[in-house]
Amino acid sequence: MTAPETIGVQEAIDLLQEAVAFFDADGMIAATNESFRAAYGGIREYIRRGSSWEIFLLEAERHDILVRETCQALRLAEDMLAQGRPAPAPVEHASGDDDAFLIRLKPLSNGGFAMIQTEVVDQRARADSDRMAELLMSKVLEACPANLTMSRIGDGQILYRTPAATELLGAVRNSRDHFARIEERADFVTALLPDAQVDDMRVTGRRRDGTEFPASLSARLIDYLGEEVVVANMTDLSNELELRAELERQKDLAFQSEKMSALGELLASVAHELNNPLSVVVGNATMLGEEDLGESARKRVEKLGAAADRCVRIVRTFLSMARERPLTLSSASLSELVETALDAYQSHSDGSGTTIEVTLPPDLPPVSVDEVQIVQVLLNLLTNAEQAMAEAGVGDRIRISAARVTGSGLVRMTVRDNGPGIPSEIRGRIFDPLFTTKSKGKGTGVGLAFCHRVISAHGGTIQLDRTAQNGAGFLIDLPVAAS
C-alpha cells in the first residue's frame, strides 16, 4: 500500500466534486476524497486506507448503498482492468431516493485503479420538469390568439397550427392552401430565404370557408429535427382596412365641412354685393320690355331679362348656401317628403320624358328632419339626374328607394339614375363647392355641395353609390325620429 506522497495531493483530490477512491495493485484502498467519504459514510470503517475492494463492495451492498447488479457490474469491470483490457463503460446506479450515479473505473500507472462516481441529475425530477415544460408550452400555444402555423418550407406540409389558425384558415394539410394566389406563396418563400425572416408582407389569404381576405404575413425560418421549417403568423387585415377607410371618409367629411363654412362666408359677401345692382338690371329690363320696341330690340331686351333672372337665381342659391339658419326638426314621413319633392320637380321639369320610380316600404319609420331642406336636397338630386341624362342623351329613368339600416338608428334613401354616370377621375370632387361637369350656363356647382351641407347638419351622410353599374347613384342616411 502506498499513501499519497504529499499532503498537497490529498488536498487536491478533496477539492473534486466527484466521489473518488484510489485502489492499489492489490485491490486495497490507498486514498479517498471528501465526496467519496460522504457518499459512503454509512460504511466509513470499510473505506479506510487498507480496506479491500471486495470488502467495500460487500458492505456497500449489505447496507443498501449499492445494489447487487451494480456490485456485479463493478466486479466485472475490475476484472477487465486486471486483464489489461480497455476501460469498461461506466456503470449506472440509481439510488432509492431517485438520484442516479455513473461509476467509472480508470486504470493507474502503478497497476491499481481509481473509482470515480459522478452524480447524474435527478432523472425523475428531470422527466417531471420536461413534462411540465411541455404542458406549459402546450397550454400557451392552445391559448395563443395568434394564427401561428409551423410547416416545412419544401413541400408546405403543416406540422402544427394553433386553434386560432384553424379557426381562420381551416384544417388544411398544406400551407399553400392559406394563399389565395399561389404566386404570392412563391414570392413569400423567395423573400424568406435570404435572411430567414419576413415581416408584415401583404398577401391575400384564404379563409376556412374559401373566401379571400387581405392579410399581413410575418415568418421565421428555423431548423427543426434537421429540417427547415417555417413558423408563420397570418393576420386578417379586413377590420383594420375598413377602419382606415372609415377614418379617411370622416376626414374627408370634416374637410368638406370646413370648405363649406369658408365658402358660406364668401358667398354671403358676394351675393349681398351683387343683389342691389342686379335689382336695377332686372327692374330696367322689365320696364324696357313694356316699351313699344322694334322686333330686334325686343329680343335683345328679352335676352337681357332672362340673363338677369338667371343671375338673381344664382344669387339666391348662394344666399341659401351661406345662410346657416337653425334646423327646424320634426318627425316626418319619408314617403310624404318624396311626394312633395316630386310635385316641385314636375312643376318645373322640362318634360324630357324622364320616368321616376318610387319604392318605399310601408313600414319605414319616420325621420327627424327639416322638411323644407330635405325636400330641396331631393329636388336638387332629381334635377341633376334629369339634366345629366338630357345633356348626354343617355338614360330616361330615376329610381328612389329606401330601407332601414340594420343595427343603427338610420334610414338609407337611394336615388339612382340610368344615365351616363360619373367618371371615376372626378368622383372625389363632386361635393366640392363650385365644381360642375355641366356645360356652360347650365350649372353653378353648388347643388351637391348644398346637399352635403344640409345632410351633414342633420347628423346624416350623403355619398356616391360606388356599387352602381350604370348611371349615378347617391346614398342618403337620415336619423330615425325618436318614438
Coordinates of C-alpha atoms in Angstrom, one line a residue:
M1 CA 0.0 0.0 0.0
T2 CA 1.2 3.5 -0.7
A3 CA -0.3 6.6 0.8
P4 CA -0.3 9.9 -1.1
E5 CA 3.2 11.2 -1.4
T6 CA 2.5 14.6 -0.1
I7 CA -0.3 16.4 1.7
G8 CA -0.9 18.5 -1.4
V9 CA -2.2 15.6 -3.4
Q10 CA -4.8 14.8 -0.7
E11 CA -5.9 18.4 -0.6
A12 CA -6.2 18.4 -4.4
I13 CA -8.5 15.3 -4.6
D14 CA -10.6 16.7 -1.8
L15 CA -11.5 19.6 -4.0
L16 CA -13.1 17.4 -6.6
Q17 CA -16.9 17.3 -6.6
E18 CA -16.9 13.8 -7.9
A19 CA -16.5 10.9 -5.3
V20 CA -13.0 9.4 -5.9
A21 CA -11.2 6.4 -4.4
F22 CA -7.8 5.1 -5.3
F23 CA -7.0 1.3 -5.1
D24 CA -3.5 -0.1 -5.4
A25 CA -2.4 -3.1 -7.4
D26 CA -3.5 -5.4 -4.6
G27 CA -7.0 -4.0 -4.6
M28 CA -6.6 -2.1 -1.4
I29 CA -7.9 1.5 -0.8
A30 CA -5.0 3.9 -0.9
A31 CA -6.8 7.2 -0.7
T32 CA -10.3 8.7 -0.8
N33 CA -11.6 12.2 -1.1
E34 CA -14.3 14.1 1.0
S35 CA -17.0 13.5 -1.6
F36 CA -16.4 9.7 -1.5
R37 CA -16.4 9.5 2.2
A38 CA -19.6 11.5 2.3
A39 CA -21.3 9.2 -0.3
Y40 CA -20.3 6.1 1.7
G41 CA -20.5 7.4 5.2
G42 CA -22.6 4.5 6.2
I43 CA -19.7 2.1 5.9
R44 CA -17.0 4.6 6.9
E45 CA -14.9 1.8 8.7
Y46 CA -14.7 -0.1 5.4
I47 CA -13.4 2.7 3.3
R48 CA -10.4 3.5 5.3
R49 CA -6.9 3.2 3.8
G50 CA -6.0 -0.5 3.6
S51 CA -9.6 -1.8 3.1
S52 CA -10.1 -4.2 0.3
W53 CA -12.1 -3.7 -2.9
E54 CA -14.2 -6.9 -2.3
I55 CA -15.0 -6.0 1.3
F56 CA -16.0 -2.5 0.2
L57 CA -18.4 -4.0 -2.4
L58 CA -19.9 -6.5 0.1
E59 CA -20.5 -3.9 2.8
A60 CA -21.9 -1.3 0.2
E61 CA -24.4 -4.0 -0.9
R62 CA -25.2 -5.1 2.6
H63 CA -26.0 -1.5 3.7
D64 CA -28.1 -0.9 0.6
I65 CA -25.8 1.8 -0.7
L66 CA -25.2 -0.2 -3.9
V67 CA -27.5 -2.8 -5.4
R68 CA -26.3 -6.3 -6.2
E69 CA -26.4 -5.6 -10.0
T70 CA -24.2 -2.6 -9.6
C71 CA -21.7 -4.5 -7.5
Q72 CA -21.6 -7.4 -10.0
A73 CA -21.0 -4.9 -12.9
L74 CA -18.2 -3.3 -10.9
R75 CA -16.5 -6.6 -10.2
L76 CA -16.6 -7.4 -13.9
A77 CA -15.2 -4.0 -14.7
E78 CA -12.3 -4.5 -12.3
D79 CA -11.5 -8.0 -13.8
M80 CA -11.3 -6.4 -17.2
L81 CA -8.8 -3.9 -15.9
A82 CA -6.8 -6.6 -14.2
Q83 CA -6.6 -8.4 -17.5
G84 CA -5.2 -5.3 -19.2
R85 CA -8.3 -4.9 -21.4
P86 CA -9.7 -1.4 -22.3
A87 CA -11.5 0.6 -19.7
P88 CA -15.1 -0.7 -19.4
A89 CA -18.2 1.5 -19.9
P90 CA -19.5 3.4 -16.9
V91 CA -21.9 1.6 -14.6
E92 CA -25.1 3.4 -13.9
H93 CA -26.6 3.2 -10.4
A94 CA -29.9 4.6 -9.2
S95 CA -30.4 5.0 -5.5
G96 CA -33.6 4.7 -3.6
D97 CA -34.2 8.4 -3.5
D98 CA -34.2 8.7 -7.2
D99 CA -30.7 10.0 -7.5
A100 CA -28.6 8.4 -10.3
F101 CA -24.8 7.9 -10.5
L102 CA -22.3 6.9 -13.1
I103 CA -19.4 4.9 -11.6
R104 CA -16.3 4.5 -13.7
L105 CA -13.1 2.5 -13.1
K106 CA -9.9 4.0 -14.6
P107 CA -6.5 2.2 -14.6
L108 CA -3.5 3.8 -12.8
S109 CA 0.2 3.6 -13.8
N110 CA 1.1 1.6 -10.7
G111 CA -1.3 -1.2 -11.6
G112 CA -4.1 0.0 -9.4
F113 CA -7.3 1.8 -10.5
A114 CA -9.4 4.7 -9.5
M115 CA -13.1 4.5 -8.8
I116 CA -14.9 7.8 -9.9
Q117 CA -18.5 8.3 -9.0
T118 CA -20.4 11.1 -10.8
E119 CA -23.9 12.2 -9.8
V120 CA -26.4 12.4 -12.6
V121 CA -29.3 14.9 -12.4
D122 CA -32.4 13.5 -10.8
Q123 CA -34.0 11.5 -13.6
R124 CA -37.5 11.6 -12.2
A125 CA -37.2 15.3 -11.5
R126 CA -35.8 15.9 -14.9
A127 CA -38.6 13.9 -16.5
D128 CA -41.2 15.8 -14.5
S129 CA -39.6 19.1 -15.4
D130 CA -39.7 18.1 -19.1
R131 CA -43.3 17.2 -18.8
M132 CA -44.2 20.4 -17.1
A133 CA -42.3 22.4 -19.7
E134 CA -44.2 20.5 -22.5
L135 CA -47.5 21.1 -20.7
L136 CA -46.8 24.8 -20.3
M137 CA -45.9 25.2 -23.9
S138 CA -49.0 23.2 -25.0
K139 CA -51.2 25.4 -22.9
V140 CA -49.6 28.6 -24.1
L141 CA -50.0 27.6 -27.8
E142 CA -53.6 26.4 -27.2
A143 CA -54.5 29.8 -25.7
C144 CA -52.4 31.8 -28.1
P145 CA -54.7 34.3 -30.0
A146 CA -52.2 34.5 -32.9
N147 CA -52.7 32.5 -36.1
L148 CA -49.4 30.5 -35.8
T149 CA -48.5 27.7 -38.2
M150 CA -45.5 25.5 -38.5
S151 CA -44.8 24.0 -41.9
R152 CA -42.0 22.5 -43.9
I153 CA -40.6 25.0 -46.4
G154 CA -40.0 22.4 -49.1
D155 CA -43.4 20.8 -49.6
G156 CA -45.5 23.1 -47.3
Q157 CA -46.7 20.3 -45.1
I158 CA -48.2 21.7 -41.9
L159 CA -46.6 20.3 -38.7
Y160 CA -48.6 22.3 -36.2
R161 CA -51.1 25.1 -36.0
T162 CA -52.7 27.0 -33.1
P163 CA -56.5 26.8 -32.7
A164 CA -56.8 30.4 -33.8
A165 CA -55.1 29.5 -37.0
T166 CA -57.5 26.6 -37.5
E167 CA -60.4 28.9 -36.9
L168 CA -59.2 31.4 -39.5
L169 CA -57.6 29.2 -42.1
G170 CA -59.2 25.8 -41.6
A171 CA -57.7 22.4 -41.1
V172 CA -56.0 22.1 -44.4
R173 CA -52.8 20.0 -44.5
N174 CA -50.7 22.3 -46.7
S175 CA -49.7 25.9 -46.1
R176 CA -50.1 26.6 -49.8
D177 CA -53.8 26.5 -49.2
H178 CA -53.5 29.5 -46.9
F179 CA -52.7 31.7 -50.0
A180 CA -55.5 32.7 -52.4
R181 CA -52.9 33.3 -55.1
I182 CA -50.2 30.6 -55.4
E183 CA -47.7 33.1 -56.9
E184 CA -47.8 35.0 -53.6
R185 CA -46.6 31.9 -51.8
A186 CA -43.7 31.7 -54.2
D187 CA -42.9 35.4 -53.6
F188 CA -43.1 34.8 -49.8
V189 CA -40.6 31.9 -49.9
T190 CA -38.3 34.0 -52.1
A191 CA -38.4 36.8 -49.6
L192 CA -37.9 34.5 -46.6
L193 CA -34.9 32.5 -47.8
P194 CA -32.1 35.2 -47.7
D195 CA -32.5 36.4 -44.1
A196 CA -34.7 33.6 -42.7
Q197 CA -37.3 36.2 -41.8
V198 CA -40.2 38.2 -43.3
D199 CA -42.2 40.9 -41.5
D200 CA -45.6 42.4 -42.5
M201 CA -45.7 41.1 -46.0
R202 CA -49.0 41.9 -47.6
V203 CA -50.7 38.9 -49.2
T204 CA -54.2 37.6 -50.0
G205 CA -55.2 34.8 -47.6
R206 CA -58.0 32.2 -47.9
R207 CA -60.4 31.6 -45.0
R208 CA -61.7 28.2 -44.0
D209 CA -64.9 28.9 -45.9
G210 CA -62.9 29.7 -49.1
T211 CA -63.4 33.5 -49.1
E212 CA -60.4 35.7 -49.6
F213 CA -59.1 38.4 -47.2
P214 CA -56.3 40.9 -47.1
A215 CA -53.5 39.7 -44.8
S216 CA -50.3 40.6 -43.2
L217 CA -47.7 37.7 -43.0
S218 CA -44.7 37.5 -40.8
A219 CA -42.5 34.4 -40.5
R220 CA -39.2 33.0 -39.4
L221 CA -37.2 30.1 -40.9
I222 CA -35.8 27.7 -38.2
D223 CA -34.2 24.3 -38.0
Y224 CA -36.4 21.6 -36.5
L225 CA -35.1 18.0 -36.3
G226 CA -32.8 18.7 -39.2
E227 CA -35.4 20.2 -41.4
E228 CA -36.0 23.8 -42.5
V229 CA -39.4 24.8 -41.0
V230 CA -41.4 28.0 -41.4
V231 CA -43.1 29.5 -38.3
A232 CA -45.6 32.0 -39.6
N233 CA -48.3 34.3 -38.4
M234 CA -51.0 35.4 -40.8
T235 CA -53.2 38.3 -39.6
D236 CA -56.6 39.2 -41.1
L237 CA -56.5 42.9 -42.0
S238 CA -60.1 43.2 -43.1
N239 CA -61.3 45.1 -40.0
E240 CA -58.2 47.3 -39.9
L241 CA -58.6 48.3 -43.5
E242 CA -62.3 49.1 -43.1
L243 CA -61.5 51.2 -40.0
R244 CA -58.8 53.1 -42.0
A245 CA -61.3 53.7 -44.8
E246 CA -63.9 55.0 -42.4
L247 CA -61.3 57.3 -40.8
E248 CA -60.4 58.7 -44.3
R249 CA -64.1 59.2 -45.0
Q250 CA -64.6 61.1 -41.8
K251 CA -61.5 63.2 -42.5
D252 CA -63.0 64.0 -45.9
L253 CA -66.3 64.9 -44.3
A254 CA -64.6 67.2 -41.9
F255 CA -62.6 68.9 -44.6
Q256 CA -65.7 69.3 -46.7
S257 CA -67.5 70.9 -43.8
E258 CA -64.6 73.4 -43.4
K259 CA -64.6 74.2 -47.1
M260 CA -68.4 74.8 -47.0
S261 CA -68.1 77.1 -43.9
A262 CA -65.4 79.2 -45.6
L263 CA -67.4 79.2 -48.9
G264 CA -70.5 80.3 -47.0
E265 CA -68.8 83.5 -45.8
L266 CA -67.6 84.3 -49.3
L267 CA -70.9 83.6 -50.9
A268 CA -72.8 85.8 -48.5
S269 CA -70.5 88.7 -49.2
V270 CA -70.6 88.3 -52.9
A271 CA -74.4 87.8 -53.0
H272 CA -75.1 90.9 -51.0
E273 CA -72.8 93.0 -53.2
L274 CA -74.5 91.7 -56.4
N275 CA -78.0 91.9 -55.1
N276 CA -78.5 95.7 -55.4
P277 CA -77.1 96.1 -58.9
L278 CA -79.0 93.1 -60.1
S279 CA -82.2 94.6 -58.9
V280 CA -81.5 97.6 -61.0
V281 CA -80.8 95.5 -64.1
V282 CA -83.9 93.3 -63.6
G283 CA -86.1 96.4 -63.0
N284 CA -84.9 98.2 -66.0
A285 CA -85.1 95.1 -68.2
T286 CA -88.8 94.7 -67.1
M287 CA -89.6 98.3 -67.9
L288 CA -87.9 98.1 -71.3
G289 CA -89.9 95.1 -72.1
E290 CA -93.0 97.1 -71.7
E291 CA -91.9 99.7 -74.2
D292 CA -93.0 99.7 -77.8
L293 CA -89.7 98.5 -79.3
G294 CA -88.8 97.0 -82.6
E295 CA -88.5 93.3 -83.0
S296 CA -84.8 93.3 -82.8
A297 CA -84.6 95.4 -79.8
R298 CA -87.4 93.5 -78.1
K299 CA -85.4 90.2 -78.5
R300 CA -82.4 91.8 -77.0
V301 CA -84.3 93.0 -74.0
E302 CA -85.8 89.5 -73.5
K303 CA -82.3 88.1 -73.5
L304 CA -81.2 90.7 -71.1
G305 CA -84.1 89.9 -68.8
A306 CA -83.5 86.2 -69.0
A307 CA -79.8 86.7 -68.1
A308 CA -80.7 89.0 -65.2
D309 CA -83.3 86.5 -63.9
R310 CA -80.6 83.7 -64.0
C311 CA -78.2 85.9 -62.1
V312 CA -80.9 86.5 -59.5
R313 CA -81.5 82.7 -59.1
I314 CA -77.7 82.2 -58.7
V315 CA -77.5 84.9 -56.0
R316 CA -80.5 83.3 -54.2
T317 CA -78.8 79.9 -54.3
F318 CA -75.6 81.5 -53.0
L319 CA -77.5 83.0 -50.1
S320 CA -79.2 79.8 -49.3
M321 CA -75.8 78.1 -49.2
A322 CA -74.4 80.8 -47.0
R323 CA -77.4 81.1 -44.6
E324 CA -76.8 78.8 -41.6
R325 CA -80.3 79.0 -40.2
P326 CA -81.1 76.6 -37.4
L327 CA -82.8 73.4 -38.4
T328 CA -86.5 73.1 -37.7
L329 CA -86.6 69.4 -36.9
S330 CA -89.8 67.4 -36.9
S331 CA -90.9 63.8 -37.3
A332 CA -91.6 63.4 -41.0
S333 CA -92.8 60.6 -43.2
L334 CA -90.2 59.9 -45.9
S335 CA -92.9 59.0 -48.4
E336 CA -94.5 62.4 -47.9
L337 CA -91.1 64.2 -48.3
V338 CA -90.5 62.3 -51.6
E339 CA -94.1 63.1 -52.8
T340 CA -93.5 66.8 -52.0
A341 CA -90.2 66.8 -53.9
L342 CA -91.8 65.1 -56.9
D343 CA -94.5 67.7 -57.0
A344 CA -91.9 70.5 -57.0
Y345 CA -89.8 68.7 -59.6
Q346 CA -92.7 68.1 -62.0
S347 CA -93.8 71.7 -61.8
H348 CA -90.6 73.0 -63.3
S349 CA -89.4 69.9 -65.3
D350 CA -88.7 70.5 -69.0
G351 CA -90.7 67.4 -69.9
S352 CA -87.8 65.4 -71.2
G353 CA -89.7 62.2 -70.7
T354 CA -87.9 61.1 -67.6
T355 CA -89.7 58.3 -65.6
I356 CA -89.4 58.3 -61.9
E357 CA -90.0 55.1 -59.9
V358 CA -90.5 55.2 -56.2
T359 CA -90.2 52.1 -54.0
L360 CA -90.7 52.8 -50.3
P361 CA -91.6 50.1 -47.8
P362 CA -94.9 51.0 -45.9
D363 CA -93.2 50.2 -42.5
L364 CA -90.4 52.7 -42.8
P365 CA -90.0 54.7 -39.5
P366 CA -90.4 58.5 -39.6
V367 CA -87.2 60.5 -39.8
S368 CA -86.1 63.5 -37.8
V369 CA -85.5 66.3 -40.4
D370 CA -86.1 69.8 -41.5
E371 CA -88.7 69.1 -44.1
V372 CA -88.1 72.1 -46.3
Q373 CA -84.3 71.5 -46.6
I374 CA -84.7 67.7 -47.2
V375 CA -87.2 68.4 -50.0
Q376 CA -84.7 70.8 -51.5
V377 CA -82.0 68.1 -51.4
L378 CA -84.2 65.6 -53.2
L379 CA -85.2 68.3 -55.7
N380 CA -81.5 69.0 -56.4
L381 CA -80.7 65.3 -57.0
L382 CA -83.7 64.8 -59.3
T383 CA -82.8 67.9 -61.3
N384 CA -79.2 67.0 -61.6
A385 CA -80.1 63.5 -62.8
E386 CA -82.5 64.8 -65.4
Q387 CA -80.1 67.4 -66.8
A388 CA -77.2 64.9 -66.9
M389 CA -79.3 62.4 -68.9
A390 CA -80.7 65.0 -71.2
E391 CA -77.3 66.5 -72.0
A392 CA -75.6 63.1 -72.6
G393 CA -78.6 61.7 -74.4
V394 CA -78.3 58.6 -72.3
G395 CA -80.9 57.3 -69.8
D396 CA -84.5 58.0 -69.0
R397 CA -85.2 56.6 -65.6
I398 CA -84.7 57.7 -61.9
R399 CA -85.4 55.3 -59.1
I400 CA -86.0 56.3 -55.5
S401 CA -85.9 53.6 -52.8
A402 CA -85.3 53.4 -49.0
A403 CA -84.7 50.9 -46.2
R404 CA -83.8 50.9 -42.6
V405 CA -80.1 50.4 -41.9
T406 CA -79.8 47.2 -39.7
G407 CA -78.3 47.8 -36.3
S408 CA -78.4 51.6 -36.4
G409 CA -80.9 54.4 -35.9
L410 CA -80.8 55.4 -39.6
V411 CA -82.9 55.2 -42.8
R412 CA -81.0 55.0 -46.0
M413 CA -82.5 56.5 -49.1
T414 CA -81.1 55.7 -52.6
V415 CA -81.6 58.0 -55.6
R416 CA -80.2 56.3 -58.7
D417 CA -80.5 57.0 -62.5
N418 CA -79.5 55.0 -65.6
G419 CA -77.8 57.9 -67.2
P420 CA -74.1 58.4 -68.2
G421 CA -72.8 58.1 -64.7
I422 CA -69.9 60.0 -63.1
P423 CA -66.4 59.4 -64.4
S424 CA -64.1 57.8 -61.8
E425 CA -61.5 60.6 -62.1
I426 CA -63.9 63.2 -60.7
R427 CA -65.8 61.2 -58.2
G428 CA -63.8 62.6 -55.4
R429 CA -64.7 66.2 -56.3
I430 CA -68.4 66.0 -56.9
F431 CA -69.2 67.6 -53.4
D432 CA -66.7 70.4 -53.9
P433 CA -68.3 73.8 -54.0
L434 CA -68.4 75.4 -57.4
F435 CA -67.3 72.2 -59.1
T436 CA -69.6 71.2 -62.0
T437 CA -69.5 69.0 -65.1
K438 CA -72.4 70.6 -66.8
S439 CA -72.0 72.7 -69.9
K440 CA -71.5 76.4 -69.7
G441 CA -74.6 78.2 -68.3
K442 CA -76.2 75.0 -67.1
G443 CA -74.9 74.7 -63.6
T444 CA -73.4 76.7 -60.7
G445 CA -71.5 73.9 -58.9
V446 CA -73.3 74.5 -55.6
G447 CA -76.1 72.0 -55.8
L448 CA -74.4 68.9 -54.5
A449 CA -72.3 71.0 -52.1
F450 CA -75.6 72.3 -50.7
C451 CA -76.9 68.8 -50.4
H452 CA -73.8 67.7 -48.5
R453 CA -74.0 70.6 -46.1
V454 CA -77.7 70.1 -45.3
I455 CA -77.4 66.3 -44.7
S456 CA -74.3 66.8 -42.5
A457 CA -76.2 69.3 -40.5
H458 CA -78.9 66.6 -39.8
G459 CA -76.2 64.3 -38.5
G460 CA -76.5 62.1 -41.6
T461 CA -74.4 61.4 -44.6
I462 CA -74.6 61.6 -48.3
Q463 CA -72.2 59.7 -50.5
L464 CA -71.8 58.4 -54.0
D465 CA -73.1 54.9 -54.5
R466 CA -69.9 53.2 -55.9
T467 CA -71.7 49.9 -56.5
A468 CA -73.9 51.4 -59.2
Q469 CA -73.1 49.6 -62.5
N470 CA -74.9 52.0 -64.8
G471 CA -75.7 55.6 -64.2
A472 CA -75.1 57.6 -61.0
G473 CA -76.5 56.9 -57.5
F474 CA -76.5 58.6 -54.2
L475 CA -76.9 57.1 -50.7
I476 CA -78.5 59.4 -48.1
D477 CA -78.6 58.3 -44.4
L478 CA -81.0 60.2 -42.2
P479 CA -81.7 59.7 -38.4
V480 CA -84.9 57.9 -37.3
A481 CA -87.2 60.1 -35.3
A482 CA -87.4 59.3 -31.6
S483 CA -90.5 57.3 -30.8

